[in-house]
Amino acid sequence: MSSDRRFRGPIDLHTHSRVSDGTESPSELVTAAAVAGLGTVALTDHDSTAGWAEAGVAAVENGITLIPGMELSTRVGWASVHLLAYLFDPADAALLAETERIRVARLLRAEEMVERIGHDYALDWDDVLGQTNPGATVGRPHIADALVARGHALDRSAAFAGILHWKAGYYQPHYAPDPLLGIQLVVAAGGVPVIAHPATRSRTDVELESRMAAYADAGLFGLEIDHRENTDEGKERLRRVAERYGLRLTGSSDYHGAGKPNRLGENTTAPEVLDALIERGTGSAPVYPAAR
Ligand code: AMP
Ligand code: FE
Ligand code: FE
Ligand code: ZN
């Protein structure tokens, strides 16, 4: 299998552009990935594939492999669960309908949060629009940027630790499907689902564990174990879970440009795992550099 391997390492399977809450265009992001020495990068904007075409052109120009992807918002109760999806059909009607529903819900939710924040701080929706690329999937990071521009927070991280924290009283959840439905939709679209940062400092990891058998049955491919927000103890536990259900392990940066401290390539995925992922994905193809 490795004889026809057409990608190079290092492999980083989780990044965001301005199509969602990153700070670079898809093309700038792919160029930054090449400059950082990566051989393969996945673009995984939240609930959108709008960056795929531009990223593909930049990948060819920069001689690196692009894995088209997305980070689908899902939810268990109040806890948000992020599902990475790779190589699915971007025109699949059911998946498109669901991402559209999520994106509309995100927009309404952001407007409501800003309305509430506006009672206590000078901030309105135009401030947020000024920080958001047209058509982008809107999230708390865009509200954070507006708060920073208004001088209410020093940077995104400070805004998240303060005004945007769920404990601050302005937080609001938004509609997102159950992870099981997310997995089913991605698989039906020919894609490969991987649960993003499944062992962060919340109790969702424990809840997820009890559901893992159903997720695996539905076609879950893997768990993103090597991610800076997973706890050591959680990683250890989920490695055993992965072994039990035959799930693959991935690692990635979750790069957001200047929006987060995460650096490209700070965590990577093994070539064998990407081989298996490419073999599984049938909805779209990787963009490979021109043959030399
Ligand atoms: P939302 O999905 O709108 O609730 O916002 C969550 C998003 O905010 C995540 O996808 C992260 O990319 C981003 N995020 C979370 N915490 C931080 C932080 N401390 N600094 C910057 N971005 C963050
Ligand atoms: Fe994000
Ligand atoms: Fe995430
Ligand atoms: Zn992410």
mmCIF file of C-alpha atoms and ligand atoms in Angstrom:
data_model
loop_
_atom_site.group_PDB
_atom_site.id
_atom_site.type_symbol
_atom_site.label_atom_id
_atom_site.label_comp_id
_atom_site.label_asym_id
_atom_site.label_seq_id
_atom_site.Cartn_x
_atom_site.Cartn_y
_atom_site.Cartn_z
ATOM 1 C CA MET A 1 0.000 0.000 0.000
ATOM 2 C CA SER A 2 2.776 2.403 0.898
ATOM 3 C CA SER A 3 4.242 1.896 -2.570
ATOM 4 C CA ASP A 4 1.481 3.999 -4.140
ATOM 5 C CA ARG A 5 1.445 6.528 -1.336
ATOM 6 C CA ARG A 6 1.245 9.898 -3.040
ATOM 7 C CA PHE A 7 1.443 12.219 -0.059
ATOM 8 C CA ARG A 8 4.374 13.323 2.053
ATOM 9 C CA GLY A 9 4.632 14.018 5.762
ATOM 10 C CA PRO A 10 4.501 15.689 8.166
ATOM 11 C CA ILE A 11 0.684 15.427 8.158
ATOM 12 C CA ASP A 12 -1.563 17.930 9.975
ATOM 13 C CA LEU A 13 -5.274 17.066 9.682
ATOM 14 C CA HIS A 14 -7.028 19.968 11.452
ATOM 15 C CA THR A 15 -6.802 23.678 10.481
ATOM 16 C CA HIS A 16 -9.134 26.677 10.134
ATOM 17 C CA SER A 17 -9.214 29.561 7.666
ATOM 18 C CA ARG A 18 -11.301 32.750 7.501
ATOM 19 C CA VAL A 19 -14.085 30.603 5.995
ATOM 20 C CA SER A 20 -14.772 29.918 9.673
ATOM 21 C CA ASP A 21 -12.800 31.247 12.650
ATOM 22 C CA GLY A 22 -9.199 31.191 11.418
ATOM 23 C CA THR A 23 -7.454 34.455 10.561
ATOM 24 C CA GLU A 24 -5.952 33.562 7.154
ATOM 25 C CA SER A 25 -7.527 32.957 3.754
ATOM 26 C CA PRO A 26 -7.496 29.298 2.632
ATOM 27 C CA SER A 27 -4.671 30.103 0.234
ATOM 28 C CA GLU A 28 -2.598 31.893 2.907
ATOM 29 C CA LEU A 29 -3.170 28.972 5.251
ATOM 30 C CA VAL A 30 -1.974 26.365 2.724
ATOM 31 C CA THR A 31 1.068 28.516 1.933
ATOM 32 C CA ALA A 32 1.812 28.809 5.666
ATOM 33 C CA ALA A 33 1.539 25.010 5.926
ATOM 34 C CA ALA A 34 4.128 24.565 3.165
ATOM 35 C CA VAL A 35 6.433 27.155 4.770
ATOM 36 C CA ALA A 36 6.077 25.315 8.091
ATOM 37 C CA GLY A 37 7.440 22.212 6.330
ATOM 38 C CA LEU A 38 4.249 20.162 6.206
ATOM 39 C CA GLY A 39 3.821 17.676 3.355
ATOM 40 C CA THR A 40 0.066 17.286 3.870
ATOM 41 C CA VAL A 41 -2.569 19.545 5.399
ATOM 42 C CA ALA A 42 -6.332 19.184 5.869
ATOM 43 C CA LEU A 43 -8.573 22.253 5.756
ATOM 44 C CA THR A 44 -11.339 21.678 8.313
ATOM 45 C CA ASP A 45 -13.370 24.856 8.682
ATOM 46 C CA HIS A 46 -16.394 24.698 10.980
ATOM 47 C CA ASP A 47 -19.548 23.572 9.119
ATOM 48 C CA SER A 48 -18.357 24.761 5.697
ATOM 49 C CA THR A 49 -16.535 23.535 2.610
ATOM 50 C CA ALA A 50 -16.371 26.985 1.017
ATOM 51 C CA GLY A 51 -12.557 27.072 1.243
ATOM 52 C CA TRP A 52 -11.855 23.799 -0.567
ATOM 53 C CA ALA A 53 -11.417 25.162 -4.104
ATOM 54 C CA GLU A 54 -9.062 28.005 -3.142
ATOM 55 C CA ALA A 55 -7.065 25.712 -0.841
ATOM 56 C CA GLY A 56 -6.745 23.143 -3.643
ATOM 57 C CA VAL A 57 -5.232 25.670 -6.040
ATOM 58 C CA ALA A 58 -2.772 26.809 -3.349
ATOM 59 C CA ALA A 59 -1.835 23.204 -2.553
ATOM 60 C CA VAL A 60 -0.874 22.524 -6.188
ATOM 61 C CA GLU A 61 1.097 25.794 -6.336
ATOM 62 C CA ASN A 62 2.934 24.969 -3.110
ATOM 63 C CA GLY A 63 3.543 21.296 -3.895
ATOM 64 C CA ILE A 64 1.766 19.915 -0.842
ATOM 65 C CA THR A 65 -1.178 17.541 -0.489
ATOM 66 C CA LEU A 66 -4.569 18.898 0.594
ATOM 67 C CA ILE A 67 -7.099 16.690 2.343
ATOM 68 C CA PRO A 68 -10.484 18.419 2.013
ATOM 69 C CA GLY A 69 -12.349 18.355 5.313
ATOM 70 C CA MET A 70 -14.712 20.060 7.716
ATOM 71 C CA GLU A 71 -15.282 20.237 11.468
ATOM 72 C CA LEU A 72 -18.975 19.493 11.929
ATOM 73 C CA SER A 73 -20.679 20.915 15.031
ATOM 74 C CA THR A 74 -22.567 18.279 17.027
ATOM 75 C CA ARG A 75 -23.898 18.279 20.551
ATOM 76 C CA VAL A 76 -24.614 15.973 23.489
ATOM 77 C CA GLY A 77 -26.927 17.822 25.834
ATOM 78 C CA TRP A 78 -25.206 21.127 26.606
ATOM 79 C CA ALA A 79 -21.770 19.937 25.613
ATOM 80 C CA SER A 80 -20.539 20.624 22.092
ATOM 81 C CA VAL A 81 -18.752 17.736 20.363
ATOM 82 C CA HIS A 82 -16.711 18.460 17.232
ATOM 83 C CA LEU A 83 -16.644 15.892 14.460
ATOM 84 C CA LEU A 84 -13.878 16.099 11.867
ATOM 85 C CA ALA A 85 -15.012 14.856 8.465
ATOM 86 C CA TYR A 86 -12.725 14.120 5.525
ATOM 87 C CA LEU A 87 -13.114 13.332 1.820
ATOM 88 C CA PHE A 88 -16.935 13.488 1.773
ATOM 89 C CA ASP A 89 -19.049 14.698 -1.155
ATOM 90 C CA PRO A 90 -19.452 18.464 -0.622
ATOM 91 C CA ALA A 91 -22.681 18.395 -2.669
ATOM 92 C CA ASP A 92 -24.367 15.654 -0.616
ATOM 93 C CA ALA A 93 -27.896 16.986 -0.070
ATOM 94 C CA ALA A 94 -28.513 15.640 3.433
ATOM 95 C CA LEU A 95 -25.162 16.809 4.809
ATOM 96 C CA LEU A 96 -25.543 20.195 3.095
ATOM 97 C CA ALA A 97 -28.999 20.667 4.613
ATOM 98 C CA GLU A 98 -27.648 19.888 8.071
ATOM 99 C CA THR A 99 -24.632 22.210 7.818
ATOM 100 C CA GLU A 100 -26.928 24.974 6.550
ATOM 101 C CA ARG A 101 -29.234 24.456 9.525
ATOM 102 C CA ILE A 102 -26.250 24.658 11.908
ATOM 103 C CA ARG A 103 -24.854 27.774 10.232
ATOM 104 C CA VAL A 104 -28.205 29.590 10.465
ATOM 105 C CA ALA A 105 -28.518 28.578 14.134
ATOM 106 C CA ARG A 106 -24.953 29.806 14.808
ATOM 107 C CA LEU A 107 -25.789 33.179 13.279
ATOM 108 C CA LEU A 108 -28.974 33.668 15.338
ATOM 109 C CA ARG A 109 -27.186 32.538 18.475
ATOM 110 C CA ALA A 110 -24.304 34.963 17.904
ATOM 111 C CA GLU A 111 -26.789 37.816 17.373
ATOM 112 C CA GLU A 112 -28.543 36.932 20.620
ATOM 113 C CA MET A 113 -25.277 36.720 22.547
ATOM 114 C CA VAL A 114 -24.210 40.118 21.197
ATOM 115 C CA GLU A 115 -27.596 41.560 22.139
ATOM 116 C CA ARG A 116 -27.076 40.383 25.715
ATOM 117 C CA ILE A 117 -23.465 41.522 25.907
ATOM 118 C CA GLY A 118 -24.606 44.882 24.517
ATOM 119 C CA HIS A 119 -26.617 45.544 27.673
ATOM 120 C CA ASP A 120 -23.385 45.682 29.676
ATOM 121 C CA TYR A 121 -20.681 46.629 27.144
ATOM 122 C CA ALA A 122 -20.508 48.943 24.144
ATOM 123 C CA LEU A 123 -20.908 46.339 21.407
ATOM 124 C CA ASP A 124 -23.335 45.785 18.562
ATOM 125 C CA TRP A 125 -23.812 43.432 15.641
ATOM 126 C CA ASP A 126 -21.985 45.735 13.217
ATOM 127 C CA ASP A 127 -18.869 45.301 15.355
ATOM 128 C CA VAL A 128 -19.063 41.552 14.771
ATOM 129 C CA LEU A 129 -19.787 41.931 11.056
ATOM 130 C CA GLY A 130 -16.658 44.083 10.841
ATOM 131 C CA GLN A 131 -14.613 41.092 12.078
ATOM 132 C CA THR A 132 -16.293 38.444 9.920
ATOM 133 C CA ASN A 133 -15.524 37.453 6.352
ATOM 134 C CA PRO A 134 -18.726 37.500 4.256
ATOM 135 C CA GLY A 135 -20.305 34.038 4.315
ATOM 136 C CA ALA A 136 -18.073 32.751 7.106
ATOM 137 C CA THR A 137 -19.390 30.314 9.706
ATOM 138 C CA VAL A 138 -19.922 32.669 12.662
ATOM 139 C CA GLY A 139 -18.750 31.697 16.130
ATOM 140 C CA ARG A 140 -17.678 33.128 19.440
ATOM 141 C CA PRO A 141 -14.200 33.895 17.994
ATOM 142 C CA HIS A 142 -15.762 36.629 15.807
ATOM 143 C CA ILE A 143 -17.495 38.117 18.862
ATOM 144 C CA ALA A 144 -14.137 37.871 20.639
ATOM 145 C CA ASP A 145 -12.440 39.854 17.857
ATOM 146 C CA ALA A 146 -15.162 42.513 18.114
ATOM 147 C CA LEU A 147 -14.651 42.698 21.888
ATOM 148 C CA VAL A 148 -10.899 43.102 21.346
ATOM 149 C CA ALA A 149 -11.451 45.837 18.725
ATOM 150 C CA ARG A 150 -13.675 47.668 21.233
ATOM 151 C CA GLY A 151 -11.046 47.336 23.957
ATOM 152 C CA HIS A 152 -13.147 45.058 26.169
ATOM 153 C CA ALA A 153 -10.589 42.215 25.990
ATOM 154 C CA LEU A 154 -6.856 41.962 25.270
ATOM 155 C CA ASP A 155 -7.071 39.050 22.846
ATOM 156 C CA ARG A 156 -9.304 36.134 21.840
ATOM 157 C CA SER A 157 -8.147 33.931 24.694
ATOM 158 C CA ALA A 158 -8.903 36.658 27.250
ATOM 159 C CA ALA A 159 -12.365 37.172 25.752
ATOM 160 C CA PHE A 160 -13.021 33.410 25.987
ATOM 161 C CA ALA A 161 -11.826 33.326 29.596
ATOM 162 C CA GLY A 162 -14.051 36.300 30.451
ATOM 163 C CA ILE A 163 -17.117 37.664 28.676
ATOM 164 C CA LEU A 164 -17.567 34.654 26.351
ATOM 165 C CA HIS A 165 -17.159 32.007 29.043
ATOM 166 C CA TRP A 166 -20.393 30.143 29.729
ATOM 167 C CA LYS A 167 -20.131 31.181 33.370
ATOM 168 C CA ALA A 168 -20.240 34.891 32.456
ATOM 169 C CA GLY A 169 -23.964 34.746 31.722
ATOM 170 C CA TYR A 170 -23.945 35.715 28.042
ATOM 171 C CA TYR A 171 -23.276 32.254 26.664
ATOM 172 C CA GLN A 172 -25.891 30.502 24.648
ATOM 173 C CA PRO A 173 -25.783 27.129 22.882
ATOM 174 C CA HIS A 174 -26.911 26.688 19.281
ATOM 175 C CA TYR A 175 -28.632 23.859 17.422
ATOM 176 C CA ALA A 176 -26.332 21.004 16.432
ATOM 177 C CA PRO A 177 -27.171 17.371 15.655
ATOM 178 C CA ASP A 178 -26.327 14.442 17.894
ATOM 179 C CA PRO A 179 -22.837 13.040 17.115
ATOM 180 C CA LEU A 180 -24.372 9.748 15.962
ATOM 181 C CA LEU A 181 -26.437 11.566 13.326
ATOM 182 C CA GLY A 182 -23.334 13.545 12.341
ATOM 183 C CA ILE A 183 -21.362 10.322 11.847
ATOM 184 C CA GLN A 184 -24.188 8.785 9.818
ATOM 185 C CA LEU A 185 -24.455 11.845 7.567
ATOM 186 C CA VAL A 186 -20.696 11.999 6.945
ATOM 187 C CA VAL A 187 -20.478 8.271 6.189
ATOM 188 C CA ALA A 188 -23.511 8.453 3.865
ATOM 189 C CA ALA A 189 -21.733 11.273 2.005
ATOM 190 C CA GLY A 190 -18.712 9.001 1.424
ATOM 191 C CA GLY A 191 -16.707 10.743 4.150
ATOM 192 C CA VAL A 192 -14.493 9.655 7.007
ATOM 193 C CA PRO A 193 -15.463 10.854 10.526
ATOM 194 C CA VAL A 194 -13.001 11.421 13.382
ATOM 195 C CA ILE A 195 -13.992 12.858 16.771
ATOM 196 C CA ALA A 196 -11.992 16.066 17.355
ATOM 197 C CA HIS A 197 -10.194 16.685 20.679
ATOM 198 C CA PRO A 198 -12.308 14.060 22.520
ATOM 199 C CA ALA A 199 -10.482 14.310 25.861
ATOM 200 C CA THR A 200 -10.565 17.980 26.803
ATOM 201 C CA ARG A 201 -11.150 19.168 30.341
ATOM 202 C CA SER A 202 -14.897 18.602 30.356
ATOM 203 C CA ARG A 203 -17.053 15.670 31.220
ATOM 204 C CA THR A 204 -18.065 14.997 27.625
ATOM 205 C CA ASP A 205 -15.199 12.562 27.181
ATOM 206 C CA VAL A 206 -16.752 10.319 29.799
ATOM 207 C CA GLU A 207 -20.167 10.569 28.145
ATOM 208 C CA LEU A 208 -18.609 9.880 24.768
ATOM 209 C CA GLU A 209 -16.990 6.690 26.019
ATOM 210 C CA SER A 210 -20.327 5.079 26.809
ATOM 211 C CA ARG A 211 -21.525 5.900 23.280
ATOM 212 C CA MET A 212 -18.390 4.777 21.445
ATOM 213 C CA ALA A 213 -19.737 1.315 20.542
ATOM 214 C CA ALA A 214 -22.644 2.923 18.657
ATOM 215 C CA TYR A 215 -20.322 5.446 17.000
ATOM 216 C CA ALA A 216 -17.971 2.683 15.874
ATOM 217 C CA ASP A 217 -20.889 0.663 14.499
ATOM 218 C CA ALA A 218 -22.016 3.727 12.535
ATOM 219 C CA GLY A 219 -18.588 3.999 10.877
ATOM 220 C CA LEU A 220 -16.509 6.277 13.105
ATOM 221 C CA PHE A 221 -12.933 6.053 11.792
ATOM 222 C CA GLY A 222 -10.871 7.526 14.575
ATOM 223 C CA LEU A 223 -10.163 9.766 17.541
ATOM 224 C CA GLU A 224 -7.992 12.888 17.477
ATOM 225 C CA ILE A 225 -5.760 11.961 20.399
ATOM 226 C CA ASP A 226 -2.718 14.169 19.868
ATOM 227 C CA HIS A 227 -4.230 17.629 20.356
ATOM 228 C CA ARG A 228 -2.988 20.207 22.855
ATOM 229 C CA GLU A 229 -6.352 20.427 24.627
ATOM 230 C CA ASN A 230 -6.625 16.694 25.425
ATOM 231 C CA THR A 231 -5.564 15.839 28.961
ATOM 232 C CA ASP A 232 -2.844 13.183 29.468
ATOM 233 C CA GLU A 233 -5.181 11.100 31.561
ATOM 234 C CA GLY A 234 -7.980 11.409 28.963
ATOM 235 C CA LYS A 235 -5.609 10.406 26.141
ATOM 236 C CA GLU A 236 -4.581 7.297 28.045
ATOM 237 C CA ARG A 237 -8.195 6.290 28.565
ATOM 238 C CA LEU A 238 -9.227 6.954 24.985
ATOM 239 C CA ARG A 239 -6.272 4.976 23.606
ATOM 240 C CA ARG A 240 -7.747 1.941 25.317
ATOM 241 C CA VAL A 241 -11.211 2.790 23.994
ATOM 242 C CA ALA A 242 -9.798 3.118 20.463
ATOM 243 C CA GLU A 243 -8.105 -0.256 20.755
ATOM 244 C CA ARG A 244 -11.317 -1.868 21.937
ATOM 245 C CA TYR A 245 -13.390 -0.555 19.014
ATOM 246 C CA GLY A 246 -10.735 -0.653 16.298
ATOM 247 C CA LEU A 247 -10.519 3.128 15.944
ATOM 248 C CA ARG A 248 -7.481 4.912 14.458
ATOM 249 C CA LEU A 249 -5.614 7.660 16.279
ATOM 250 C CA THR A 250 -4.867 11.019 14.667
ATOM 251 C CA GLY A 251 -2.912 14.079 15.780
ATOM 252 C CA SER A 252 -3.188 17.660 14.603
ATOM 253 C CA SER A 253 -2.700 21.306 15.468
ATOM 254 C CA ASP A 254 -6.205 22.843 15.204
ATOM 255 C CA TYR A 255 -4.417 25.893 13.788
ATOM 256 C CA HIS A 256 -6.483 29.120 13.678
ATOM 257 C CA GLY A 257 -3.785 31.484 12.354
ATOM 258 C CA ALA A 258 -3.314 34.337 14.830
ATOM 259 C CA GLY A 259 -6.579 33.396 16.570
ATOM 260 C CA LYS A 260 -5.076 30.708 18.803
ATOM 261 C CA PRO A 261 -1.580 29.816 20.037
ATOM 262 C CA ASN A 262 -1.731 26.437 18.206
ATOM 263 C CA ARG A 263 1.089 26.160 15.613
ATOM 264 C CA LEU A 264 0.960 24.196 12.335
ATOM 265 C CA GLY A 265 2.446 20.727 12.732
ATOM 266 C CA GLU A 266 2.648 20.858 16.534
ATOM 267 C CA ASN A 267 0.888 17.474 16.452
ATOM 268 C CA THR A 268 0.842 15.148 13.457
ATOM 269 C CA THR A 269 -0.787 11.980 12.118
ATOM 270 C CA ALA A 270 1.039 8.788 11.112
ATOM 271 C CA PRO A 271 1.255 8.057 7.333
ATOM 272 C CA GLU A 272 -0.328 4.611 7.866
ATOM 273 C CA VAL A 273 -3.394 6.246 9.361
ATOM 274 C CA LEU A 274 -3.719 8.679 6.448
ATOM 275 C CA ASP A 275 -3.345 5.752 4.022
ATOM 276 C CA ALA A 276 -6.326 4.048 5.688
ATOM 277 C CA LEU A 277 -8.293 7.292 5.760
ATOM 278 C CA ILE A 278 -7.776 7.910 2.036
ATOM 279 C CA GLU A 279 -8.767 4.335 1.295
ATOM 280 C CA ARG A 280 -12.006 4.830 3.244
ATOM 281 C CA GLY A 281 -13.017 8.202 1.784
ATOM 282 C CA THR A 282 -15.041 7.977 -1.419
ATOM 283 C CA GLY A 283 -16.907 11.302 -1.603
ATOM 284 C CA SER A 284 -14.018 13.479 -2.780
ATOM 285 C CA ALA A 285 -10.316 13.079 -3.491
ATOM 286 C CA PRO A 286 -7.152 14.498 -1.970
ATOM 287 C CA VAL A 287 -5.469 17.198 -4.050
ATOM 288 C CA TYR A 288 -1.985 15.870 -4.800
ATOM 289 C CA PRO A 289 1.001 17.896 -5.979
ATOM 290 C CA ALA A 290 1.805 17.445 -9.667
ATOM 291 C CA ALA A 291 3.822 14.268 -10.341
ATOM 292 C CA ARG A 292 7.517 14.959 -10.822
HETATM 293 P P1 AMP B 1 -18.380 28.411 19.294
HETATM 294 O O1 AMP B 1 -18.376 27.158 18.465
HETATM 295 O O2 AMP B 1 -18.950 29.570 18.554
HETATM 296 O O3 AMP B 1 -18.992 28.221 20.644
HETATM 297 O O4 AMP B 1 -16.858 28.803 19.542
HETATM 298 C C1 AMP B 1 -15.921 27.794 19.851
HETATM 299 C C2 AMP B 1 -14.701 28.006 19.000
HETATM 300 O O5 AMP B 1 -13.915 29.017 19.578
HETATM 301 C C3 AMP B 1 -13.816 26.778 18.911
HETATM 302 O O6 AMP B 1 -13.988 26.159 17.673
HETATM 303 C C4 AMP B 1 -12.422 27.296 19.008
HETATM 304 O O7 AMP B 1 -11.835 27.317 17.739
HETATM 305 C C5 AMP B 1 -12.553 28.722 19.479
HETATM 306 N N1 AMP B 1 -11.939 28.908 20.794
HETATM 307 C C6 AMP B 1 -12.261 28.298 21.932
HETATM 308 N N2 AMP B 1 -11.492 28.740 22.951
HETATM 309 C C7 AMP B 1 -10.672 29.670 22.433
HETATM 310 C C8 AMP B 1 -9.631 30.487 22.966
HETATM 311 N N3 AMP B 1 -9.320 30.449 24.259
HETATM 312 N N4 AMP B 1 -8.985 31.319 22.142
HETATM 313 C C9 AMP B 1 -9.318 31.369 20.845
HETATM 314 N N5 AMP B 1 -10.276 30.611 20.274
HETATM 315 C C10 AMP B 1 -10.943 29.774 21.058
HETATM 316 FE FE FE B 2 -12.558 27.011 15.828
HETATM 317 FE FE FE B 3 -12.969 21.969 17.626
HETATM 318 ZN ZN ZN B 4 -11.045 23.078 15.178
#
